[in-house]
Coordinates of C-alpha atoms and ligand atoms in Angstrom, one line a residue:
X263 CA 0.6 -16.9 -3.3
X264 CA -3.0 -18.1 -3.0
X265 CA -3.7 -20.4 0.0
X266 CA -6.0 -23.3 -0.2
X267 CA -9.7 -22.4 -0.5
X268 CA -11.0 -20.6 2.5
X269 CA -14.1 -21.5 4.5
X270 CA -15.3 -18.9 6.9
X271 CA -17.8 -19.8 9.7
X272 CA -19.7 -17.1 11.5
X273 CA -21.8 -18.2 14.5
X274 CA -24.3 -16.1 16.5
X275 CA -22.9 -14.7 19.7
X276 CA -24.5 -17.6 21.7
X277 CA -22.7 -20.4 23.5
X278 CA -24.9 -23.2 22.0
X279 CA -24.4 -21.9 18.5
X280 CA -20.6 -21.4 19.0
X281 CA -20.3 -25.0 20.3
X282 CA -22.0 -26.4 17.2
X283 CA -20.1 -24.2 14.7
X284 CA -16.8 -25.1 16.5
X285 CA -17.6 -28.8 16.1
X286 CA -18.5 -28.3 12.4
X287 CA -15.3 -26.3 11.8
X288 CA -13.2 -29.0 13.5
X289 CA -14.9 -31.7 11.5
X290 CA -14.2 -29.9 8.2
X291 CA -10.6 -29.1 9.2
X292 CA -9.8 -32.7 10.2
X293 CA -11.6 -34.6 7.4
X294 CA -10.2 -32.3 4.6
X295 CA -6.9 -31.6 6.3
X296 CA -4.7 -29.4 4.1
X297 CA -7.5 -28.9 1.5
X298 CA -9.2 -25.9 3.1
X299 CA -8.4 -23.1 5.4
X300 CA -11.1 -23.1 8.1
X301 CA -11.7 -19.9 10.1
X302 CA -14.3 -19.1 12.7
X303 CA -15.1 -15.3 13.0
X304 CA -16.5 -13.8 16.2
X305 CA -16.1 -10.9 18.7
X306 CA -13.0 -10.5 20.9
X307 CA -14.2 -12.2 24.1
X308 CA -15.8 -15.1 22.2
X309 CA -12.6 -15.6 20.3
X310 CA -10.6 -15.4 23.5
X311 CA -12.8 -18.1 25.0
X312 CA -12.5 -20.3 21.9
X313 CA -8.7 -19.9 21.9
X314 CA -8.5 -21.3 25.4
X315 CA -10.0 -24.6 24.5
X316 CA -8.9 -25.0 20.9
X317 CA -5.8 -27.2 20.5
X318 CA -3.3 -25.8 17.9
X319 CA -3.5 -29.1 16.0
X320 CA -7.2 -28.6 15.4
X321 CA -6.4 -26.8 12.2
X322 CA -9.2 -24.2 12.9
X323 CA -8.2 -20.5 12.7
X324 CA -9.9 -17.8 14.7
X325 CA -10.4 -14.2 13.7
X326 CA -12.0 -11.4 15.7
X327 CA -14.0 -8.4 14.6
X328 CA -14.4 -5.5 17.0
X329 CA -17.5 -5.1 19.1
X330 CA -18.1 -2.8 22.1
X331 CA -21.3 -3.8 24.0
X332 CA -21.3 -0.5 25.9
X333 CA -21.9 1.3 22.7
X334 CA -25.3 -0.5 22.5
X335 CA -26.5 0.2 26.0
X336 CA -25.3 -3.1 27.3
X337 CA -23.0 -3.8 30.3
X338 CA -19.3 -3.8 29.3
X339 CA -18.0 -7.1 28.0
X340 CA -21.4 -8.5 27.0
X341 CA -20.6 -10.5 23.9
X342 CA -22.6 -13.7 24.5
X343 CA -26.3 -14.4 25.1
X344 CA -25.3 -16.5 28.1
X345 CA -24.8 -13.3 30.1
X346 CA -28.1 -11.5 29.4
X347 CA -31.8 -12.2 29.7
X348 CA -35.0 -10.4 28.6
X349 CA -34.4 -6.9 27.4
X350 CA -30.6 -7.4 27.4
X351 CA -31.0 -10.3 25.0
X352 CA -33.0 -8.1 22.6
X353 CA -30.3 -5.4 22.8
X354 CA -27.5 -7.9 22.1
X355 CA -29.4 -9.4 19.2
X356 CA -30.1 -5.9 17.8
X357 CA -26.5 -4.9 18.4
X358 CA -25.2 -7.9 16.4
X359 CA -26.2 -6.1 13.2
X360 CA -23.4 -3.6 13.9
X361 CA -21.0 -6.4 13.0
X362 CA -22.0 -6.2 9.4
X363 CA -19.5 -3.6 8.1
X364 CA -16.6 -5.2 10.1
X365 CA -17.5 -8.6 8.8
X366 CA -17.6 -7.3 5.2
X367 CA -14.3 -5.6 5.6
X368 CA -12.7 -8.8 7.0
X369 CA -13.9 -10.8 4.0
X370 CA -13.6 -8.3 1.2
X371 CA -10.3 -6.7 2.3
X372 CA -8.3 -8.6 4.9
X373 CA -8.9 -12.3 3.9
X374 CA -9.0 -11.5 0.1
X375 CA -5.7 -9.6 0.4
X376 CA -4.0 -12.3 2.4
X377 CA -5.3 -15.3 0.3
X378 CA -5.0 -13.5 -3.0
X379 CA -8.7 -14.2 -3.6
X380 CA -12.0 -14.1 -1.7
X381 CA -13.0 -17.0 0.5
X382 CA -14.6 -20.0 -1.2
X383 CA -17.6 -20.1 1.1
X384 CA -19.2 -18.4 4.1
X385 CA -21.1 -20.7 6.5
X386 CA -23.2 -18.4 8.6
X387 CA -25.7 -18.5 11.4
X388 CA -29.4 -18.2 10.5
X389 CA -29.4 -15.0 12.6
X390 CA -26.7 -13.4 10.5
X391 CA -29.0 -13.3 7.5
X392 CA -27.3 -10.2 6.1
X393 CA -24.2 -12.3 5.3
X394 CA -26.2 -13.6 2.3
X395 CA -26.0 -10.1 0.8
X396 CA -22.3 -9.7 1.5
X397 CA -21.6 -13.1 -0.1
X398 CA -23.7 -12.2 -3.2
X399 CA -21.9 -8.9 -3.6
X400 CA -18.5 -10.6 -3.4
X401 CA -19.4 -13.7 -5.4
X402 CA -18.8 -16.0 -2.5
X403 CA -20.9 -19.2 -2.0
X404 CA -23.1 -18.8 1.0
X405 CA -24.6 -21.5 3.2
X406 CA -26.7 -21.2 6.4
X407 CA -25.9 -23.6 9.2
X408 CA -28.9 -24.3 11.4
X409 CA -27.6 -25.5 14.8
X410 CA -31.1 -26.9 15.5
X411 CA -32.7 -30.1 14.2
X412 CA -34.8 -30.5 11.1
X413 CA -38.2 -30.5 12.8
X414 CA -37.2 -27.7 15.1
X415 CA -35.9 -25.5 12.3
X416 CA -38.9 -26.2 10.0
X417 CA -41.4 -25.4 12.8
X418 CA -39.4 -22.3 13.9
X419 CA -39.2 -20.9 10.3
X420 CA -42.9 -21.5 9.6
X421 CA -44.1 -20.3 13.0
X422 CA -42.2 -17.0 12.8
X423 CA -43.0 -16.4 9.1
X424 CA -46.7 -17.2 9.4
X425 CA -47.6 -17.1 13.1
X426 CA -50.6 -19.4 12.3
X427 CA -51.9 -19.3 15.9
X428 CA -53.2 -15.8 15.3
X429 CA -55.6 -16.9 12.5
X430 CA -57.6 -19.3 14.7
X431 CA -58.9 -19.6 18.3
X432 CA -58.7 -23.4 18.1
X433 CA -56.4 -25.2 20.6
X434 CA -55.0 -27.3 17.8
X435 CA -54.1 -25.7 14.4
X436 CA -52.2 -26.5 11.2
X437 CA -48.8 -25.1 10.5
X438 CA -48.1 -23.9 6.9
X439 CA -45.8 -26.2 5.0
X440 CA -46.7 -29.2 7.1
X441 CA -48.9 -32.1 5.8
X442 CA -52.7 -31.4 5.9
X443 CA -53.4 -33.6 8.8
X444 CA -50.6 -32.2 11.0
X445 CA -51.8 -30.3 14.1
X446 CA -49.8 -28.4 16.7
X447 CA -51.2 -27.5 20.1
X448 CA -51.4 -23.8 21.2
X449 CA -50.3 -24.8 24.7
X450 CA -47.0 -25.9 23.2
X451 CA -46.1 -22.6 21.8
X452 CA -43.2 -20.6 23.3
X453 CA -44.2 -17.3 25.0
X454 CA -41.7 -15.4 22.8
X455 CA -44.0 -16.2 19.9
X456 CA -47.4 -15.6 21.5
X457 CA -46.5 -12.5 23.5
X458 CA -45.0 -10.3 20.8
X459 CA -47.1 -7.6 19.2
X460 CA -47.0 -6.8 15.4
X461 CA -44.2 -4.4 14.7
X462 CA -42.2 -5.5 17.8
X463 CA -38.4 -5.9 17.6
X464 CA -38.6 -9.7 18.0
X465 CA -40.9 -10.3 15.1
X466 CA -39.0 -7.9 12.8
X467 CA -35.7 -9.5 13.8
X468 CA -36.9 -13.1 13.2
X469 CA -38.7 -12.5 9.9
X470 CA -35.8 -10.4 8.6
X471 CA -33.1 -13.0 9.3
X472 CA -35.2 -16.1 8.4
X473 CA -36.2 -14.5 5.1
X474 CA -32.7 -13.5 4.2
X475 CA -31.4 -16.9 5.2
X476 CA -33.9 -18.5 2.9
X477 CA -32.2 -16.6 0.0
X478 CA -28.9 -18.4 0.7
X479 CA -27.6 -21.0 -1.7
X480 CA -27.8 -23.9 0.7
X481 CA -28.4 -25.0 4.3
X482 CA -26.5 -27.4 6.5
X483 CA -28.6 -28.9 9.3
X484 CA -27.2 -30.4 12.5
X485 CA -29.2 -33.5 12.4
X486 CA -29.1 -37.1 11.0
X487 CA -31.2 -38.0 8.0
X488 CA -32.2 -41.3 9.5
X489 CA -33.4 -39.7 12.7
X490 CA -35.7 -37.1 11.1
X491 CA -36.3 -38.2 7.5
X492 CA -39.8 -36.6 7.1
X493 CA -38.8 -33.4 9.0
X494 CA -35.8 -33.1 6.6
X495 CA -38.1 -33.2 3.6
X496 CA -40.4 -30.6 5.3
X497 CA -37.4 -28.4 6.1
X498 CA -36.3 -28.5 2.4
X499 CA -39.8 -27.5 1.4
X500 CA -40.3 -24.7 4.0
X501 CA -36.9 -23.2 3.6
X502 CA -37.0 -23.7 -0.2
X503 CA -33.3 -24.6 -0.1
X504 CA -31.1 -27.6 -0.7
X505 CA -30.5 -28.9 2.8
X506 CA -27.7 -31.3 3.7
X507 CA -27.9 -33.1 7.1
X508 CA -24.4 -33.1 8.4
X509 CA -25.0 -34.0 12.1
X510 CA -24.6 -34.8 14.7
X511 CA -21.8 -32.3 15.0
X512 CA -21.4 -33.0 18.7
X513 CA -18.5 -35.0 20.0
X514 CA -19.6 -38.7 19.9
X515 CA -16.6 -39.7 21.9
X516 CA -15.6 -38.0 25.1
X517 CA -11.9 -37.3 25.3
X518 CA -11.6 -33.9 26.9
X519 CA -11.7 -34.0 30.7
X520 CA -10.2 -30.7 31.5
X521 CA -13.7 -29.4 32.2
X522 CA -13.2 -26.5 29.8
X523 CA -15.5 -26.4 26.8
X524 CA -15.6 -23.6 24.2
X525 CA -13.8 -21.5 26.9
X526 CA -16.3 -22.2 29.7
X527 CA -14.7 -23.6 32.9
X528 CA -16.8 -26.2 34.8
X529 CA -17.9 -25.4 38.3
X530 CA -16.7 -28.8 39.4
X531 CA -13.5 -30.8 38.5
X532 CA -14.6 -33.5 36.0
X533 CA -12.6 -36.1 38.0
X534 CA -14.7 -35.4 41.1
X535 CA -17.9 -35.6 39.1
X536 CA -16.9 -39.0 37.6
X537 CA -15.8 -40.4 40.9
X538 CA -19.2 -39.3 42.3
X539 CA -20.9 -41.1 39.4
X540 CA -18.8 -44.2 39.9
X541 CA -20.4 -44.7 43.3
X542 CA -23.9 -45.1 41.8
X543 CA -25.4 -48.1 40.0
X544 CA -25.8 -48.1 36.2
X545 CA -28.5 -45.8 34.8
X546 CA -29.6 -44.6 38.3
X547 CA -28.6 -41.0 38.1
X548 CA -30.6 -38.0 36.8
X549 CA -28.6 -35.2 35.2
X550 CA -30.4 -31.8 35.4
X551 CA -29.3 -28.8 33.3
X552 CA -31.0 -26.0 31.4
X553 CA -28.2 -25.3 28.9
X554 CA -25.9 -22.4 28.7
X555 CA -28.3 -19.5 29.1
X556 CA -31.6 -20.5 30.8
X557 CA -32.8 -20.9 34.3
X558 CA -36.2 -21.7 35.9
X559 CA -38.1 -19.3 38.1
X560 CA -37.6 -19.1 41.9
X561 CA -40.8 -21.1 42.7
X562 CA -40.0 -23.7 40.0
X563 CA -36.6 -24.1 41.5
X564 CA -38.0 -24.8 45.0
X565 CA -40.5 -27.4 43.5
X566 CA -37.8 -29.0 41.4
X567 CA -35.6 -29.4 44.5
X568 CA -38.4 -30.8 46.6
X569 CA -39.4 -33.2 43.9
X570 CA -35.8 -34.4 43.4
X571 CA -35.4 -35.0 47.1
X572 CA -38.6 -36.9 47.3
X573 CA -37.6 -39.3 44.5
X574 CA -34.7 -40.5 46.6
X575 CA -32.8 -41.0 43.3
X576 CA -29.3 -39.7 42.8
X577 CA -29.0 -36.5 40.7
X578 CA -26.4 -34.0 39.4
X579 CA -28.0 -30.6 39.0
X580 CA -26.3 -27.6 37.3
X581 CA -27.7 -24.7 39.3
X582 CA -27.6 -21.0 38.4
X583 CA -29.6 -18.1 39.9
X584 CA -33.3 -18.3 39.1
X585 CA -35.0 -16.1 36.5
X586 CA -35.0 -12.4 37.5
X587 CA -31.6 -12.5 39.2
X588 CA -28.2 -11.9 37.7
X589 CA -27.7 -15.2 35.8
X590 CA -23.9 -14.9 36.1
X591 CA -24.2 -14.0 39.8
X592 CA -23.4 -16.1 42.8
X593 CA -25.8 -18.9 43.7
X594 CA -27.6 -18.4 47.0
X595 CA -28.7 -21.2 49.4
X596 CA -32.0 -19.3 50.0
X597 CA -33.2 -20.4 46.5
X598 CA -33.4 -24.0 47.6
X599 CA -35.3 -25.6 50.5
X600 CA -33.5 -25.1 53.8
X601 CA -30.6 -27.5 54.2
X602 CA -31.2 -29.1 50.7
X603 CA -27.6 -29.1 49.5
X604 CA -26.3 -30.4 52.9
X605 CA -28.8 -33.1 53.2
X606 CA -28.6 -34.4 49.7
X607 CA -24.8 -34.0 49.6
X608 CA -24.2 -35.8 52.9
X609 CA -26.4 -38.8 51.8
X610 CA -24.4 -39.0 48.6
X611 CA -27.6 -38.5 46.7
X612 CA -27.2 -35.1 45.2
X613 CA -24.3 -33.1 43.6
X614 CA -24.9 -29.5 42.9
X615 CA -22.7 -27.9 40.3
X616 CA -22.5 -24.1 40.0
X617 CA -23.1 -22.6 36.6
X618 CA -21.3 -25.0 34.2
X619 CA -20.8 -28.7 34.3
X620 CA -18.7 -31.1 32.2
X621 CA -21.8 -32.2 30.4
X622 CA -20.3 -34.6 27.9
X623 CA -18.3 -36.4 30.6
X624 CA -21.5 -36.8 32.7
X625 CA -23.7 -38.0 29.9
X626 CA -21.1 -40.5 28.8
X627 CA -21.0 -42.1 32.3
X628 CA -22.9 -45.4 32.5
X629 CA -24.5 -44.4 35.8
X630 CA -26.6 -41.7 34.1
X631 CA -30.1 -42.9 33.3
X632 CA -31.9 -39.7 32.4
X633 CA -31.4 -36.1 31.5
X634 CA -33.8 -33.4 32.6
X635 CA -33.2 -30.8 29.9
X636 CA -34.5 -27.6 28.4
X637 CA -34.2 -29.6 25.1
X638 CA -31.6 -27.3 23.5
X639 CA -30.5 -29.1 20.4
X640 CA -26.9 -29.7 21.4
X641 CA -28.1 -31.2 24.7
X642 CA -30.6 -33.4 22.8
X643 CA -27.9 -34.7 20.5
X644 CA -25.4 -35.2 23.3
X645 CA -28.0 -37.2 25.3
X646 CA -29.3 -39.3 22.5
X647 CA -25.9 -40.1 21.1
X648 CA -25.2 -41.7 24.5
X649 CA -28.5 -43.5 24.6
X650 CA -29.8 -41.4 27.5
X651 CA -33.6 -40.6 27.4
X652 CA -34.8 -37.1 28.3
X653 CA -37.2 -35.3 30.6
X654 CA -38.3 -32.2 28.7
X655 CA -38.6 -28.8 30.1
X656 CA -38.4 -26.4 27.1
X657 CA -37.7 -22.8 28.0
X658 CA -37.3 -20.8 24.7
X659 CA -36.6 -20.8 21.0
X660 CA -37.3 -24.1 19.1
X661 CA -36.9 -26.1 22.3
X662 CA -40.7 -26.5 22.6
X663 CA -40.8 -28.1 19.1
X664 CA -37.8 -30.3 20.0
X665 CA -39.5 -31.6 23.1
X666 CA -42.7 -32.4 21.1
X667 CA -40.7 -34.2 18.5
X668 CA -38.8 -36.2 21.0
X669 CA -42.0 -37.3 22.7
X670 CA -43.2 -38.6 19.3
X671 CA -39.9 -40.4 18.9
X672 CA -40.6 -42.0 22.3
X673 CA -37.3 -40.8 23.9
X674 CA -38.7 -38.0 26.1
X675 CA -41.4 -37.3 28.7
X676 CA -42.3 -33.6 29.1
X677 CA -42.4 -32.3 32.7
X678 CA -42.6 -28.5 32.3
X679 CA -42.9 -25.7 29.8
X680 CA -41.4 -22.3 30.2
X681 CA -40.9 -20.2 33.3
X682 CA -44.5 -19.4 34.0
X683 CA -45.9 -22.8 34.5
X684 CA -46.6 -24.1 38.0
X685 CA -44.6 -27.3 38.3
X686 CA -45.4 -29.3 41.5
X687 CA -42.9 -31.4 43.4
X688 CA -45.3 -34.3 43.1
X689 CA -45.2 -34.1 39.3
X690 CA -41.4 -33.9 39.3
X691 CA -41.3 -37.1 41.4
X692 CA -43.8 -38.8 39.1
X693 CA -42.0 -38.0 35.8
X694 CA -38.5 -38.7 37.2
X695 CA -39.8 -42.1 38.5
X696 CA -41.3 -42.8 35.1
X697 CA -38.1 -42.3 33.1
X698 CA -35.6 -43.7 35.6
X699 CA -37.6 -46.7 36.6
X700 CA -40.3 -49.0 35.2
X701 CA -41.3 -50.2 31.8
X702 CA -41.8 -46.9 30.2
X703 CA -38.3 -45.8 31.1
X704 CA -36.9 -49.1 29.7
X705 CA -38.7 -48.5 26.5
X706 CA -37.4 -44.9 26.2
X707 CA -33.9 -46.2 26.9
X708 CA -34.2 -48.8 24.1
X709 CA -35.4 -46.1 21.7
X710 CA -32.6 -43.7 22.8
X711 CA -30.1 -46.5 22.2
X712 CA -31.4 -47.1 18.7
X713 CA -31.1 -43.3 18.0
X714 CA -27.5 -43.5 19.3
X715 CA -26.8 -46.3 16.8
X716 CA -28.3 -44.3 13.9
X717 CA -26.2 -41.2 14.9
X718 CA -23.0 -43.2 15.0
X719 CA -23.6 -44.9 11.7
X720 CA -24.3 -41.5 10.1
X721 CA -20.8 -40.2 11.2
X722 CA -19.0 -43.3 10.0
X723 CA -15.9 -42.2 8.0
X724 CA -14.7 -45.5 6.8
X725 CA -15.1 -46.9 3.3
X726 CA -18.9 -47.2 3.8
X727 CA -19.5 -43.5 4.5
X728 CA -22.3 -42.6 6.9
X729 CA -25.1 -40.4 5.6
X730 CA -23.8 -37.2 7.4
X731 CA -20.3 -37.6 6.1
X732 CA -21.5 -38.3 2.6
X733 CA -23.7 -35.2 2.8
X734 CA -20.7 -33.1 4.0
X735 CA -18.5 -34.4 1.2
X736 CA -21.3 -33.7 -1.4
X737 CA -21.9 -30.2 0.0
X738 CA -18.2 -29.3 -0.3
X739 CA -18.0 -30.8 -3.8
X740 CA -21.0 -28.7 -4.7
X741 CA -19.4 -25.6 -3.4
X742 CA -16.2 -26.4 -5.3
X743 CA -18.3 -27.1 -8.4
X744 CA -16.6 -30.5 -8.8
X745 CA -19.7 -32.6 -8.7
X746 CA -23.4 -32.3 -9.4
X747 CA -25.2 -31.9 -6.1
X748 CA -27.1 -34.8 -4.7
X749 CA -30.8 -34.0 -5.0
X750 CA -31.2 -32.3 -1.7
X751 CA -34.3 -30.3 -2.8
X752 CA -37.8 -31.0 -1.6
X753 CA -39.8 -33.7 -3.4
X754 CA -43.5 -34.1 -2.5
X755 CA -43.2 -37.9 -2.3
X756 CA -40.8 -37.5 0.7
X757 CA -43.6 -36.4 3.0
X758 CA -46.2 -38.9 1.9
Ligands
UDP5 N1 -23.1 -27.2 28.4 C1 -22.1 -27.7 29.1 N2 -22.2 -27.5 30.5 C2 -23.2 -26.9 31.1 C3 -24.2 -26.4 30.3 C4 -24.1 -26.5 28.9 O1 -21.1 -28.3 28.7 O2 -23.2 -26.8 32.3 C5 -23.0 -27.3 26.9 C6 -23.8 -28.5 26.5 O3 -23.1 -29.7 26.5 C7 -24.2 -28.1 25.1 C8 -24.3 -26.5 25.1 O4 -23.5 -26.2 26.3 O5 -23.2 -28.4 24.1 C9 -25.7 -26.0 25.3 O6 -26.3 -26.0 24.0 P1 -27.8 -26.3 23.9 O7 -28.1 -26.3 22.4 O8 -28.1 -27.6 24.6 O9 -28.6 -25.2 24.7 P2 -28.4 -23.6 24.7 O10 -27.4 -23.3 25.7 O11 -28.0 -23.2 23.3 O12 -29.8 -23.1 25.1

């Protein structure tokens, strides 16, 4: 007997992407309980991690497809970008193409046999562009879910497709698809974009997946229409797709305090962390984290530590080995100024957390006044939804564009960029002081609080539906063919 229509979600093998897909899957399963079967597909280790933190009542099913990293010249059990850097990252991204036949078999044979019909819809990561071809072949509705924001995705797509910086030597240049007067600064480009040669793996990978994703039927974006109205219009234009803004799919309320998130166990007990925060005045603490897979260089780590100590403001810092060392390896004291952890710990001013922190719990605590972040989109949404302004230090991907956009919004001050820049302890002290104290900091906090309000309103599920919930309802009705879609296409008047 046929089950209810099946929605299959397929995130990239990256922690930040898995977290966002999981949140979207949970939202669909909860809001339309009993109306859809919702399944996340991933490789065995990622599925095992997800299983550990997914309560049975979530209504989300998990399916694994085989993957053996050793077959691709990677260390055994490498199934997530959080355990590789540099060349390893390229290898893992390249190896992810080997999932194609297994994914097709799962959809065309296993799920179709069990359900008595193919799935209703595949919601896939931008970097699994080939899923569009599988969906077309099987007559399944395909949508891309971008786990980034609208501005970040629009810039990322246009930059990779056109690489406009190569056509000029000017410091400021126009980006195709953006309004005539828009200029982006060369110094704000990620190294991944500027350092790659024509014909390199990185350029081939990006252009292939972005181009394929643009041939999908629809795009879901993890943002809020009211937060990025112009960027949403630009994304619709650049991607050439109907785009529904269904975010923020990050938990707006914090209920989980086990310290485990999408399978990752925190390096500190959340209770200890919260007690530590309780001992500090409201909005006085800086939280420092570079996401699930990035770290700064060894000299930058020293300067950051010295700057943090000099501010004499309390901080929680998620530390992992600096760039060039095994990112999953043990953290060594020698990477910090002598006696740093002891001194800052004893004075109650600093709490170092190894590898993974209960980020949502920390950001939700009233003592937190700022977040020094790599501007990964989940972190941005988690921070803004709690009214916490950011200090930007983008490291990779679209994080440079996010930091730029957040500065424009007035909720972020950029401190550093990438792993090559020399960041001085004096500059750390200055920017931290700016955001945690003074008028500028107050203004940023006010703007972050207003962003939080916009985000909460968008996720309102009552009679007066918020924009993101209405968008999700409309997207699913469109997939089912029960309603004409809202006009989610680009219209020139939207960017004027
Ligand atoms: N995260 C966490 N604890 C950590 C580091 C990261 O819970 O110590 C979570 C964070 O809350 C966010 C995700 O991991 O949901 C990281 O995603 P983001 O988009 O910010 O960055 P990425 O890791 O993809 O670069």
